[in-house]
PDB file of C-alpha atoms and ligand atoms in Angstrom:
ATOM      1  CA  UNK A  24     -50.878-117.955  74.078  1.00  0.00           C
ATOM      2  CA  UNK A  25     -52.058-119.257  70.707  1.00  0.00           C
ATOM      3  CA  UNK A  26     -55.613-119.271  69.480  1.00  0.00           C
ATOM      4  CA  UNK A  27     -57.276-121.580  66.946  1.00  0.00           C
ATOM      5  CA  UNK A  28     -60.259-119.280  66.392  1.00  0.00           C
ATOM      6  CA  UNK A  29     -60.671-118.256  62.752  1.00  0.00           C
ATOM      7  CA  UNK A  30     -60.467-114.482  62.521  1.00  0.00           C
ATOM      8  CA  UNK A  31     -62.563-112.704  59.929  1.00  0.00           C
ATOM      9  CA  UNK A  32     -61.355-109.369  58.616  1.00  0.00           C
ATOM     10  CA  UNK A  33     -63.229-106.815  56.526  1.00  0.00           C
ATOM     11  CA  UNK A  34     -60.642-105.533  54.068  1.00  0.00           C
ATOM     12  CA  UNK A  35     -62.741-105.486  50.883  1.00  0.00           C
ATOM     13  CA  UNK A  36     -66.441-105.629  50.077  1.00  0.00           C
ATOM     14  CA  UNK A  37     -65.860-109.075  48.545  1.00  0.00           C
ATOM     15  CA  UNK A  38     -64.805-110.458  51.946  1.00  0.00           C
ATOM     16  CA  UNK A  39     -68.489-111.087  52.789  1.00  0.00           C
ATOM     17  CA  UNK A  40     -71.040-113.189  50.917  1.00  0.00           C
ATOM     18  CA  UNK A  41     -74.530-112.024  49.931  1.00  0.00           C
ATOM     19  CA  UNK A  42     -75.818-114.064  52.874  1.00  0.00           C
ATOM     20  CA  UNK A  43     -73.429-112.269  55.274  1.00  0.00           C
ATOM     21  CA  UNK A  44     -74.709-108.955  53.909  1.00  0.00           C
ATOM     22  CA  UNK A  45     -78.330-109.998  54.429  1.00  0.00           C
ATOM     23  CA  UNK A  46     -77.429-110.696  58.049  1.00  0.00           C
ATOM     24  CA  UNK A  47     -75.374-107.502  58.606  1.00  0.00           C
ATOM     25  CA  UNK A  48     -78.002-105.274  56.968  1.00  0.00           C
ATOM     26  CA  UNK A  49     -80.738-106.806  59.120  1.00  0.00           C
ATOM     27  CA  UNK A  50     -78.582-106.303  62.245  1.00  0.00           C
ATOM     28  CA  UNK A  51     -78.038-102.703  61.127  1.00  0.00           C
ATOM     29  CA  UNK A  52     -81.788-102.189  60.999  1.00  0.00           C
ATOM     30  CA  UNK A  53     -82.171-103.633  64.513  1.00  0.00           C
ATOM     31  CA  UNK A  54     -79.265-101.663  65.997  1.00  0.00           C
ATOM     32  CA  UNK A  55     -80.470 -98.428  64.402  1.00  0.00           C
ATOM     33  CA  UNK A  56     -83.907 -98.953  65.919  1.00  0.00           C
ATOM     34  CA  UNK A  57     -82.378 -99.542  69.355  1.00  0.00           C
ATOM     35  CA  UNK A  58     -80.310 -96.349  68.972  1.00  0.00           C
ATOM     36  CA  UNK A  59     -83.366 -94.289  67.970  1.00  0.00           C
ATOM     37  CA  UNK A  60     -85.276 -95.669  70.984  1.00  0.00           C
ATOM     38  CA  UNK A  61     -82.415 -94.842  73.414  1.00  0.00           C
ATOM     39  CA  UNK A  62     -82.239 -98.554  74.225  1.00  0.00           C
ATOM     40  CA  UNK A  63     -79.013 -99.501  75.995  1.00  0.00           C
ATOM     41  CA  UNK A  64     -77.315-102.407  74.213  1.00  0.00           C
ATOM     42  CA  UNK A  65     -73.790-103.363  75.314  1.00  0.00           C
ATOM     43  CA  UNK A  66     -72.786-106.632  73.590  1.00  0.00           C
ATOM     44  CA  UNK A  67     -69.169-105.399  73.379  1.00  0.00           C
ATOM     45  CA  UNK A  68     -68.884-104.476  77.055  1.00  0.00           C
ATOM     46  CA  UNK A  69     -65.202-103.962  77.997  1.00  0.00           C
ATOM     47  CA  UNK A  70     -64.000-104.526  74.406  1.00  0.00           C
ATOM     48  CA  UNK A  71     -61.494-102.098  72.904  1.00  0.00           C
ATOM     49  CA  UNK A  72     -61.299-100.822  69.327  1.00  0.00           C
ATOM     50  CA  UNK A  73     -57.988 -99.378  68.067  1.00  0.00           C
ATOM     51  CA  UNK A  74     -58.502 -96.815  65.284  1.00  0.00           C
ATOM     52  CA  UNK A  75     -55.383 -96.129  63.225  1.00  0.00           C
ATOM     53  CA  UNK A  76     -55.447 -93.132  60.905  1.00  0.00           C
ATOM     54  CA  UNK A  77     -52.792 -92.391  58.295  1.00  0.00           C
ATOM     55  CA  UNK A  78     -55.164 -89.958  56.517  1.00  0.00           C
ATOM     56  CA  UNK A  79     -57.662 -87.353  57.718  1.00  0.00           C
ATOM     57  CA  UNK A  80     -61.244 -88.213  58.664  1.00  0.00           C
ATOM     58  CA  UNK A  81     -64.402 -86.777  60.199  1.00  0.00           C
ATOM     59  CA  UNK A  82     -67.125 -89.396  59.571  1.00  0.00           C
ATOM     60  CA  UNK A  83     -65.046 -92.546  59.902  1.00  0.00           C
ATOM     61  CA  UNK A  84     -63.438 -91.508  63.163  1.00  0.00           C
ATOM     62  CA  UNK A  85     -66.646 -90.268  64.751  1.00  0.00           C
ATOM     63  CA  UNK A  86     -68.827 -93.165  63.613  1.00  0.00           C
ATOM     64  CA  UNK A  87     -66.382 -95.833  64.814  1.00  0.00           C
ATOM     65  CA  UNK A  88     -65.663 -94.073  68.100  1.00  0.00           C
ATOM     66  CA  UNK A  89     -69.323 -93.362  68.895  1.00  0.00           C
ATOM     67  CA  UNK A  90     -70.278 -96.816  67.618  1.00  0.00           C
ATOM     68  CA  UNK A  91     -67.988 -98.858  69.872  1.00  0.00           C
ATOM     69  CA  UNK A  92     -68.977 -96.675  72.843  1.00  0.00           C
ATOM     70  CA  UNK A  93     -72.677 -97.288  72.147  1.00  0.00           C
ATOM     71  CA  UNK A  94     -71.973-101.043  72.046  1.00  0.00           C
ATOM     72  CA  UNK A  95     -70.411-100.867  75.523  1.00  0.00           C
ATOM     73  CA  UNK A  96     -66.774-100.725  74.444  1.00  0.00           C
ATOM     74  CA  UNK A  97     -64.013 -98.169  74.211  1.00  0.00           C
ATOM     75  CA  UNK A  98     -61.973 -96.640  71.360  1.00  0.00           C
ATOM     76  CA  UNK A  99     -58.293 -95.690  71.179  1.00  0.00           C
ATOM     77  CA  UNK A 100     -57.360 -93.196  68.461  1.00  0.00           C
ATOM     78  CA  UNK A 101     -53.883 -93.559  66.944  1.00  0.00           C
ATOM     79  CA  UNK A 102     -52.414 -91.570  64.073  1.00  0.00           C
ATOM     80  CA  UNK A 103     -49.135 -91.765  62.213  1.00  0.00           C
ATOM     81  CA  UNK A 104     -48.443 -88.223  63.381  1.00  0.00           C
ATOM     82  CA  UNK A 105     -47.886 -89.273  66.989  1.00  0.00           C
ATOM     83  CA  UNK A 106     -47.165 -93.025  67.066  1.00  0.00           C
ATOM     84  CA  UNK A 107     -44.106 -95.075  66.111  1.00  0.00           C
ATOM     85  CA  UNK A 108     -45.879 -95.949  62.848  1.00  0.00           C
ATOM     86  CA  UNK A 109     -44.909 -92.455  61.703  1.00  0.00           C
ATOM     87  CA  UNK A 110     -41.267 -93.172  62.568  1.00  0.00           C
ATOM     88  CA  UNK A 111     -40.979 -96.302  60.480  1.00  0.00           C
ATOM     89  CA  UNK A 112     -41.881 -99.133  62.877  1.00  0.00           C
ATOM     90  CA  UNK A 113     -42.696-102.057  60.550  1.00  0.00           C
ATOM     91  CA  UNK A 114     -46.412-102.534  59.940  1.00  0.00           C
ATOM     92  CA  UNK A 115     -46.073-106.245  60.827  1.00  0.00           C
ATOM     93  CA  UNK A 116     -44.562-105.420  64.245  1.00  0.00           C
ATOM     94  CA  UNK A 117     -47.222-102.780  64.894  1.00  0.00           C
ATOM     95  CA  UNK A 118     -49.957-105.311  64.097  1.00  0.00           C
ATOM     96  CA  UNK A 119     -48.464-107.896  66.454  1.00  0.00           C
ATOM     97  CA  UNK A 120     -48.323-105.427  69.322  1.00  0.00           C
ATOM     98  CA  UNK A 121     -51.594-103.566  68.819  1.00  0.00           C
ATOM     99  CA  UNK A 122     -53.623-106.741  68.289  1.00  0.00           C
ATOM    100  CA  UNK A 123     -52.427-108.174  71.627  1.00  0.00           C
ATOM    101  CA  UNK A 124     -53.987-105.259  73.493  1.00  0.00           C
ATOM    102  CA  UNK A 125     -57.336-104.696  71.800  1.00  0.00           C
ATOM    103  CA  UNK A 126     -60.281-106.724  70.476  1.00  0.00           C
ATOM    104  CA  UNK A 127     -60.797-105.162  67.063  1.00  0.00           C
ATOM    105  CA  UNK A 128     -58.877-102.742  64.826  1.00  0.00           C
ATOM    106  CA  UNK A 129     -59.887-100.223  62.167  1.00  0.00           C
ATOM    107  CA  UNK A 130     -57.270 -98.738  59.844  1.00  0.00           C
ATOM    108  CA  UNK A 131     -57.353 -95.911  57.327  1.00  0.00           C
ATOM    109  CA  UNK A 132     -54.171 -96.022  55.279  1.00  0.00           C
ATOM    110  CA  UNK A 133     -52.684 -95.646  51.804  1.00  0.00           C
ATOM    111  CA  UNK A 134     -52.072 -98.878  49.864  1.00  0.00           C
ATOM    112  CA  UNK A 135     -54.278-101.950  50.298  1.00  0.00           C
ATOM    113  CA  UNK A 136     -51.034-103.945  50.651  1.00  0.00           C
ATOM    114  CA  UNK A 137     -50.329-102.134  53.949  1.00  0.00           C
ATOM    115  CA  UNK A 138     -53.740-103.175  55.236  1.00  0.00           C
ATOM    116  CA  UNK A 139     -53.216-106.770  54.050  1.00  0.00           C
ATOM    117  CA  UNK A 140     -49.837-106.995  55.796  1.00  0.00           C
ATOM    118  CA  UNK A 141     -51.336-105.572  58.976  1.00  0.00           C
ATOM    119  CA  UNK A 142     -54.246-108.028  58.933  1.00  0.00           C
ATOM    120  CA  UNK A 143     -51.865-110.914  58.209  1.00  0.00           C
ATOM    121  CA  UNK A 144     -50.132-110.223  61.525  1.00  0.00           C
ATOM    122  CA  UNK A 145     -53.191-109.392  63.614  1.00  0.00           C
ATOM    123  CA  UNK A 146     -54.748-111.676  66.233  1.00  0.00           C
ATOM    124  CA  UNK A 147     -58.048-109.772  66.068  1.00  0.00           C
ATOM    125  CA  UNK A 148     -60.413-108.654  63.270  1.00  0.00           C
ATOM    126  CA  UNK A 149     -59.201-105.752  61.114  1.00  0.00           C
ATOM    127  CA  UNK A 150     -61.563-103.367  59.296  1.00  0.00           C
ATOM    128  CA  UNK A 151     -60.681-101.242  56.267  1.00  0.00           C
ATOM    129  CA  UNK A 152     -61.546 -97.622  57.126  1.00  0.00           C
ATOM    130  CA  UNK A 153     -60.429 -96.548  53.594  1.00  0.00           C
ATOM    131  CA  UNK A 154     -57.413 -97.300  51.464  1.00  0.00           C
ATOM    132  CA  UNK A 155     -56.347 -95.914  48.088  1.00  0.00           C
ATOM    133  CA  UNK A 156     -58.135 -98.877  46.501  1.00  0.00           C
ATOM    134  CA  UNK A 157     -61.306 -99.518  48.581  1.00  0.00           C
ATOM    135  CA  UNK A 158     -63.774 -98.007  51.055  1.00  0.00           C
ATOM    136  CA  UNK A 159     -66.072-100.927  51.967  1.00  0.00           C
ATOM    137  CA  UNK A 160     -67.654 -99.410  55.115  1.00  0.00           C
ATOM    138  CA  UNK A 161     -68.903 -96.502  53.026  1.00  0.00           C
ATOM    139  CA  UNK A 162     -70.493 -98.651  50.325  1.00  0.00           C
ATOM    140  CA  UNK A 163     -72.048-100.801  53.054  1.00  0.00           C
ATOM    141  CA  UNK A 164     -73.657 -97.632  54.458  1.00  0.00           C
ATOM    142  CA  UNK A 165     -74.754 -96.614  50.954  1.00  0.00           C
ATOM    143  CA  UNK A 166     -76.392 -99.984  50.289  1.00  0.00           C
ATOM    144  CA  UNK A 167     -78.206 -99.771  53.628  1.00  0.00           C
ATOM    145  CA  UNK A 168     -79.340 -96.231  52.793  1.00  0.00           C
ATOM    146  CA  UNK A 169     -80.706 -97.433  49.449  1.00  0.00           C
ATOM    147  CA  UNK A 170     -82.504-100.267  51.226  1.00  0.00           C
ATOM    148  CA  UNK A 171     -84.117 -97.832  53.698  1.00  0.00           C
ATOM    149  CA  UNK A 172     -85.374 -95.533  50.938  1.00  0.00           C
ATOM    150  CA  UNK A 173     -86.135 -97.935  48.090  1.00  0.00           C
ATOM    151  CA  UNK A 174     -85.871-101.539  49.342  1.00  0.00           C
ATOM    152  CA  UNK A 175     -83.445-104.135  47.983  1.00  0.00           C
ATOM    153  CA  UNK A 176     -80.756-102.973  45.552  1.00  0.00           C
ATOM    154  CA  UNK A 177     -80.777-106.349  43.755  1.00  0.00           C
ATOM    155  CA  UNK A 178     -81.585-105.910  40.058  1.00  0.00           C
ATOM    156  CA  UNK A 179     -81.294-102.122  40.213  1.00  0.00           C
ATOM    157  CA  UNK A 180     -78.972 -99.862  38.177  1.00  0.00           C
ATOM    158  CA  UNK A 181     -76.391 -97.648  39.873  1.00  0.00           C
ATOM    159  CA  UNK A 182     -74.575 -94.915  37.912  1.00  0.00           C
ATOM    160  CA  UNK A 183     -71.084 -93.903  38.994  1.00  0.00           C
ATOM    161  CA  UNK A 184     -69.962 -90.572  37.496  1.00  0.00           C
ATOM    162  CA  UNK A 185     -66.398 -89.339  38.029  1.00  0.00           C
ATOM    163  CA  UNK A 186     -63.106 -90.730  39.243  1.00  0.00           C
ATOM    164  CA  UNK A 187     -62.160 -94.417  39.116  1.00  0.00           C
ATOM    165  CA  UNK A 188     -61.240 -94.276  42.783  1.00  0.00           C
ATOM    166  CA  UNK A 189     -61.583 -96.346  45.965  1.00  0.00           C
ATOM    167  CA  UNK A 190     -65.363 -95.821  46.026  1.00  0.00           C
ATOM    168  CA  UNK A 191     -65.770 -96.878  42.381  1.00  0.00           C
ATOM    169  CA  UNK A 192     -63.750-100.087  42.855  1.00  0.00           C
ATOM    170  CA  UNK A 193     -65.785-100.919  45.966  1.00  0.00           C
ATOM    171  CA  UNK A 194     -69.086-100.346  44.136  1.00  0.00           C
ATOM    172  CA  UNK A 195     -67.877-102.852  41.498  1.00  0.00           C
ATOM    173  CA  UNK A 196     -67.428-105.572  44.138  1.00  0.00           C
ATOM    174  CA  UNK A 197     -70.794-104.695  45.680  1.00  0.00           C
ATOM    175  CA  UNK A 198     -72.556-104.918  42.300  1.00  0.00           C
ATOM    176  CA  UNK A 199     -71.324-108.452  41.722  1.00  0.00           C
ATOM    177  CA  UNK A 200     -71.986-109.722  45.245  1.00  0.00           C
ATOM    178  CA  UNK A 201     -75.386-108.073  45.728  1.00  0.00           C
ATOM    179  CA  UNK A 202     -76.621-108.545  42.144  1.00  0.00           C
ATOM    180  CA  UNK A 203     -77.115-105.073  40.695  1.00  0.00           C
ATOM    181  CA  UNK A 204     -75.795-103.359  37.571  1.00  0.00           C
ATOM    182  CA  UNK A 205     -73.096-100.708  37.886  1.00  0.00           C
ATOM    183  CA  UNK A 206     -72.496 -98.213  35.083  1.00  0.00           C
ATOM    184  CA  UNK A 207     -69.266 -96.246  35.289  1.00  0.00           C
ATOM    185  CA  UNK A 208     -68.397 -93.049  33.417  1.00  0.00           C
ATOM    186  CA  UNK A 209     -64.923 -91.580  33.834  1.00  0.00           C
ATOM    187  CA  UNK A 210     -63.004 -89.021  31.738  1.00  0.00           C
ATOM    188  CA  UNK A 211     -60.433 -90.208  29.178  1.00  0.00           C
ATOM    189  CA  UNK A 212     -57.153 -90.920  30.939  1.00  0.00           C
ATOM    190  CA  UNK A 213     -58.939 -91.827  34.184  1.00  0.00           C
ATOM    191  CA  UNK A 214     -60.561 -95.099  33.171  1.00  0.00           C
ATOM    192  CA  UNK A 215     -60.907 -98.109  35.459  1.00  0.00           C
ATOM    193  CA  UNK A 216     -57.747-100.168  35.798  1.00  0.00           C
ATOM    194  CA  UNK A 217     -58.909-103.684  34.969  1.00  0.00           C
ATOM    195  CA  UNK A 218     -55.839-105.135  36.690  1.00  0.00           C
ATOM    196  CA  UNK A 219     -57.411-104.024  39.981  1.00  0.00           C
ATOM    197  CA  UNK A 220     -60.738-105.749  39.278  1.00  0.00           C
ATOM    198  CA  UNK A 221     -61.540-109.402  39.868  1.00  0.00           C
ATOM    199  CA  UNK A 222     -62.353-110.499  36.281  1.00  0.00           C
ATOM    200  CA  UNK A 223     -65.533-112.269  37.494  1.00  0.00           C
ATOM    201  CA  UNK A 224     -66.824-108.933  38.822  1.00  0.00           C
ATOM    202  CA  UNK A 225     -66.546-107.278  35.395  1.00  0.00           C
ATOM    203  CA  UNK A 226     -69.804-108.971  34.373  1.00  0.00           C
ATOM    204  CA  UNK A 227     -71.676-106.528  36.644  1.00  0.00           C
ATOM    205  CA  UNK A 228     -69.997-103.415  35.237  1.00  0.00           C
ATOM    206  CA  UNK A 229     -70.696-101.416  32.109  1.00  0.00           C
ATOM    207  CA  UNK A 230     -68.231 -98.661  31.167  1.00  0.00           C
ATOM    208  CA  UNK A 231     -69.895 -95.809  29.250  1.00  0.00           C
ATOM    209  CA  UNK A 232     -68.080 -92.654  28.118  1.00  0.00           C
ATOM    210  CA  UNK A 233     -71.054 -90.281  28.157  1.00  0.00           C
ATOM    211  CA  UNK A 234     -72.214 -89.438  31.719  1.00  0.00           C
ATOM    212  CA  UNK A 235     -75.770 -88.851  30.415  1.00  0.00           C
ATOM    213  CA  UNK A 236     -75.989 -92.333  28.924  1.00  0.00           C
ATOM    214  CA  UNK A 237     -74.548 -93.685  32.181  1.00  0.00           C
ATOM    215  CA  UNK A 238     -77.332 -92.089  34.219  1.00  0.00           C
ATOM    216  CA  UNK A 239     -80.080 -93.056  31.760  1.00  0.00           C
ATOM    217  CA  UNK A 240     -82.792 -94.874  33.757  1.00  0.00           C
ATOM    218  CA  UNK A 241     -80.540 -95.336  36.815  1.00  0.00           C
ATOM    219  CA  UNK A 242     -82.100 -95.867  40.247  1.00  0.00           C
ATOM    220  CA  UNK A 243     -79.135 -94.291  42.017  1.00  0.00           C
ATOM    221  CA  UNK A 244     -76.602 -91.720  40.819  1.00  0.00           C
ATOM    222  CA  UNK A 245     -73.430 -91.412  42.851  1.00  0.00           C
ATOM    223  CA  UNK A 246     -70.119 -89.614  42.640  1.00  0.00           C
ATOM    224  CA  UNK A 247     -67.132 -88.547  44.735  1.00  0.00           C
ATOM    225  CA  UNK A 248     -64.414 -85.890  44.758  1.00  0.00           C
ATOM    226  CA  UNK A 249     -62.272 -85.552  41.630  1.00  0.00           C
ATOM    227  CA  UNK A 250     -59.096 -85.731  43.744  1.00  0.00           C
ATOM    228  CA  UNK A 251     -58.878 -88.278  46.530  1.00  0.00           C
ATOM    229  CA  UNK A 252     -56.619 -88.057  49.569  1.00  0.00           C
ATOM    230  CA  UNK A 253     -53.026 -88.786  48.640  1.00  0.00           C
ATOM    231  CA  UNK A 254     -53.419 -87.430  45.070  1.00  0.00           C
ATOM    232  CA  UNK A 255     -53.515 -83.716  45.930  1.00  0.00           C
ATOM    233  CA  UNK A 256     -50.603 -82.865  43.601  1.00  0.00           C
ATOM    234  CA  UNK A 257     -52.836 -83.790  40.641  1.00  0.00           C
ATOM    235  CA  UNK A 258     -55.617 -81.425  41.708  1.00  0.00           C
ATOM    236  CA  UNK A 259     -55.258 -78.757  38.986  1.00  0.00           C
ATOM    237  CA  UNK A 260     -54.891 -81.174  36.115  1.00  0.00           C
ATOM    238  CA  UNK A 261     -57.830 -83.231  37.403  1.00  0.00           C
ATOM    239  CA  UNK A 262     -60.070 -80.153  37.640  1.00  0.00           C
ATOM    240  CA  UNK A 263     -59.625 -79.606  33.903  1.00  0.00           C
ATOM    241  CA  UNK A 264     -60.059 -83.278  32.972  1.00  0.00           C
ATOM    242  CA  UNK A 265     -63.203 -83.829  35.071  1.00  0.00           C
ATOM    243  CA  UNK A 266     -65.086 -80.595  34.245  1.00  0.00           C
ATOM    244  CA  UNK A 267     -67.799 -82.455  32.260  1.00  0.00           C
ATOM    245  CA  UNK A 268     -68.222 -85.099  34.974  1.00  0.00           C
ATOM    246  CA  UNK A 269     -70.323 -82.957  37.293  1.00  0.00           C
ATOM    247  CA  UNK A 270     -73.656 -84.312  38.550  1.00  0.00           C
ATOM    248  CA  UNK A 271     -76.106 -81.477  37.870  1.00  0.00           C
ATOM    249  CA  UNK A 272     -79.891 -81.357  37.455  1.00  0.00           C
ATOM    250  CA  UNK A 273     -79.615 -82.184  33.731  1.00  0.00           C
ATOM    251  CA  UNK A 274     -77.730 -85.369  34.536  1.00  0.00           C
ATOM    252  CA  UNK A 275     -80.166 -86.296  37.318  1.00  0.00           C
ATOM    253  CA  UNK A 276     -83.030 -85.778  34.843  1.00  0.00           C
ATOM    254  CA  UNK A 277     -81.618 -88.665  32.739  1.00  0.00           C
ATOM    255  CA  UNK A 278     -82.087 -91.060  35.677  1.00  0.00           C
ATOM    256  CA  UNK A 279     -85.369 -92.522  36.996  1.00  0.00           C
ATOM    257  CA  UNK A 280     -87.699 -89.738  38.207  1.00  0.00           C
ATOM    258  CA  UNK A 281     -87.318 -91.040  41.772  1.00  0.00           C
ATOM    259  CA  UNK A 282     -83.589 -91.776  41.516  1.00  0.00           C
ATOM    260  CA  UNK A 283     -81.527 -91.154  44.624  1.00  0.00           C
ATOM    261  CA  UNK A 284     -78.307 -89.156  44.738  1.00  0.00           C
ATOM    262  CA  UNK A 285     -75.451 -90.261  47.028  1.00  0.00           C
ATOM    263  CA  UNK A 286     -71.983 -88.929  47.846  1.00  0.00           C
ATOM    264  CA  UNK A 287     -69.714 -90.312  50.570  1.00  0.00           C
ATOM    265  CA  UNK A 288     -68.637 -86.780  51.593  1.00  0.00           C
ATOM    266  CA  UNK A 289     -66.784 -84.517  52.028  1.00  0.00           C
ATOM    267  CA  UNK A 290     -67.907 -82.798  48.822  1.00  0.00           C
ATOM    268  CA  UNK A 291     -66.798 -79.849  46.694  1.00  0.00           C
ATOM    269  CA  UNK A 292     -70.028 -78.186  45.567  1.00  0.00           C
ATOM    270  CA  UNK A 293     -69.642 -76.877  42.016  1.00  0.00           C
ATOM    271  CA  UNK A 294     -67.070 -79.522  41.090  1.00  0.00           C
ATOM    272  CA  UNK A 295     -68.272 -83.150  41.101  1.00  0.00           C
ATOM    273  CA  UNK A 296     -71.850 -82.141  42.033  1.00  0.00           C
ATOM    274  CA  UNK A 297     -73.849 -78.925  41.986  1.00  0.00           C
ATOM    275  CA  UNK A 298     -75.317 -77.483  45.181  1.00  0.00           C
ATOM    276  CA  UNK A 299     -78.769 -77.847  43.610  1.00  0.00           C
ATOM    277  CA  UNK A 300     -78.364 -81.631  43.418  1.00  0.00           C
ATOM    278  CA  UNK A 301     -76.566 -82.376  46.678  1.00  0.00           C
ATOM    279  CA  UNK A 302     -78.890 -80.089  48.639  1.00  0.00           C
ATOM    280  CA  UNK A 303     -81.922 -81.097  46.580  1.00  0.00           C
ATOM    281  CA  UNK A 304     -84.869 -83.461  47.105  1.00  0.00           C
ATOM    282  CA  UNK A 305     -83.241 -86.558  45.584  1.00  0.00           C
ATOM    283  CA  UNK A 306     -80.131 -86.342  47.740  1.00  0.00           C
ATOM    284  CA  UNK A 307     -79.845 -88.699  50.740  1.00  0.00           C
ATOM    285  CA  UNK A 308     -76.300 -87.735  51.737  1.00  0.00           C
ATOM    286  CA  UNK A 309     -77.089 -86.971  55.396  1.00  0.00           C
ATOM    287  CA  UNK A 310     -78.810 -90.342  55.894  1.00  0.00           C
ATOM    288  CA  UNK A 311     -75.850 -91.911  54.145  1.00  0.00           C
ATOM    289  CA  UNK A 312     -73.410 -90.250  56.561  1.00  0.00           C
ATOM    290  CA  UNK A 313     -75.474 -91.201  59.635  1.00  0.00           C
ATOM    291  CA  UNK A 314     -75.745 -94.785  58.454  1.00  0.00           C
ATOM    292  CA  UNK A 315     -71.959 -95.180  58.724  1.00  0.00           C
ATOM    293  CA  UNK A 316     -72.606 -95.342  62.480  1.00  0.00           C
ATOM    294  CA  UNK A 317     -75.285 -98.022  62.261  1.00  0.00           C
ATOM    295  CA  UNK A 318     -73.653-100.320  59.678  1.00  0.00           C
ATOM    296  CA  UNK A 319     -70.296-100.233  61.458  1.00  0.00           C
ATOM    297  CA  UNK A 320     -71.917-101.154  64.784  1.00  0.00           C
ATOM    298  CA  UNK A 321     -73.432-104.187  63.045  1.00  0.00           C
ATOM    299  CA  UNK A 322     -70.081-104.917  61.422  1.00  0.00           C
ATOM    300  CA  UNK A 323     -68.134-104.769  64.708  1.00  0.00           C
ATOM    301  CA  UNK A 324     -70.739-106.932  66.418  1.00  0.00           C
ATOM    302  CA  UNK A 325     -70.593-109.491  63.564  1.00  0.00           C
ATOM    303  CA  UNK A 326     -66.787-109.651  63.430  1.00  0.00           C
ATOM    304  CA  UNK A 327     -66.373-110.047  67.192  1.00  0.00           C
ATOM    305  CA  UNK A 328     -69.427-112.121  68.194  1.00  0.00           C
ATOM    306  CA  UNK A 329     -70.556-113.817  64.971  1.00  0.00           C
ATOM    307  CA  UNK A 330     -74.263-114.290  64.215  1.00  0.00           C
ATOM    308  CA  UNK A 331     -76.725-113.536  67.008  1.00  0.00           C
ATOM    309  CA  UNK A 332     -80.419-114.381  67.331  1.00  0.00           C
ATOM    310  CA  UNK A 333     -81.715-111.355  69.180  1.00  0.00           C
TER     311      UNK A 333
HETATM  312  N1   CP B  22     -66.892 -90.602  53.882  1.00  0.00           N
HETATM  313  C1   CP B  22     -65.853 -90.664  54.731  1.00  0.00           C
HETATM  314  O1   CP B  22     -65.208 -91.688  54.889  1.00  0.00           O
HETATM  315  O2   CP B  22     -65.625 -89.501  55.409  1.00  0.00           O
HETATM  316  P1   CP B  22     -64.361 -89.145  56.306  1.00  0.00           P
HETATM  317  O3   CP B  22     -63.188 -88.983  55.389  1.00  0.00           O
HETATM  318  O4   CP B  22     -64.731 -87.860  56.994  1.00  0.00           O
HETATM  319  O5   CP B  22     -64.113 -90.246  57.286  1.00  0.00           O
HETATM  320  N1  NVA B  23     -62.302 -90.988  47.480  1.00  0.00           N
HETATM  321  C1  NVA B  23     -62.176 -90.160  48.676  1.00  0.00           C
HETATM  322  C2  NVA B  23     -63.117 -90.628  49.729  1.00  0.00           C
HETATM  323  C3  NVA B  23     -63.076 -89.828  50.994  1.00  0.00           C
HETATM  324  C4  NVA B  23     -64.002 -90.371  52.044  1.00  0.00           C
HETATM  325  C5  NVA B  23     -60.737 -90.212  49.170  1.00  0.00           C
HETATM  326  O1  NVA B  23     -60.150 -91.292  49.163  1.00  0.00           O
HETATM  327  O2  NVA B  23     -60.218 -89.160  49.547  1.00  0.00           O
END
């Protein structure tokens, strides 16, 4: 059977327009309210989500699995440890087979090229659940969290302190699409790789060496682990290089007095952020984690059913 339906994937933050984000964020608000009111809402009745994990996860797995269940569907968890993917079955073949049996697919993998090849052979929407290069579901949750606490992020200043990793590259795309300023401070030797950035997006980014100057007047300060999954061998050398890139109370004091602090989690207290900050009054990390559930429900609904009026 062939289908002429255009399939939309969510592989990078730039895959959606500002107008799509307005819609998805509004749906998130509605779906979160339904969830808080124990209102049954099953638009994805009988639909199946395949979740493929090539790296560890707590939040992504739980939020997608609980999310599809709450929408009336069902999740299948697959990992490279116990599927043929771990024994070298080509990613293209896996995509052909898996996408004939389910309605939507989420993948957490290594290179973005793996995700692209998978999506290129999939008959159903594919969602990026984190790659080495991007983590769009997380930044979507972060933007929604900002919106809940402070309103629109448009025109605001976000300070990124730490590694030029998948979160940083996703924030860059978000800054351009949603119209805010992103300041990035990374240690020498760990600067942004401009080859990975759409040159148009660079207009929304300011690279500043000094983390204090980066946070100066910011409305949101955010960071992430110094060593991401897949780079564990570099851990010791990174610990030395990143020592000054720790978000502490002095750094937070450079930002707006009501600035928020975000971290995608998991965190290493005492490394990229002090306990005082992440457990302090400006931190919204638990809302941020919970909002993964709500934004991804809106995302799955949007990718499978398109725009709804209710
Ligand atoms: N933030 C995030 O994606 O967490 P997990 O690695 O636990 O999924
Ligand atoms: N940058 C981190 C995010 C974890 C959710 C990593 O890729 O390990």
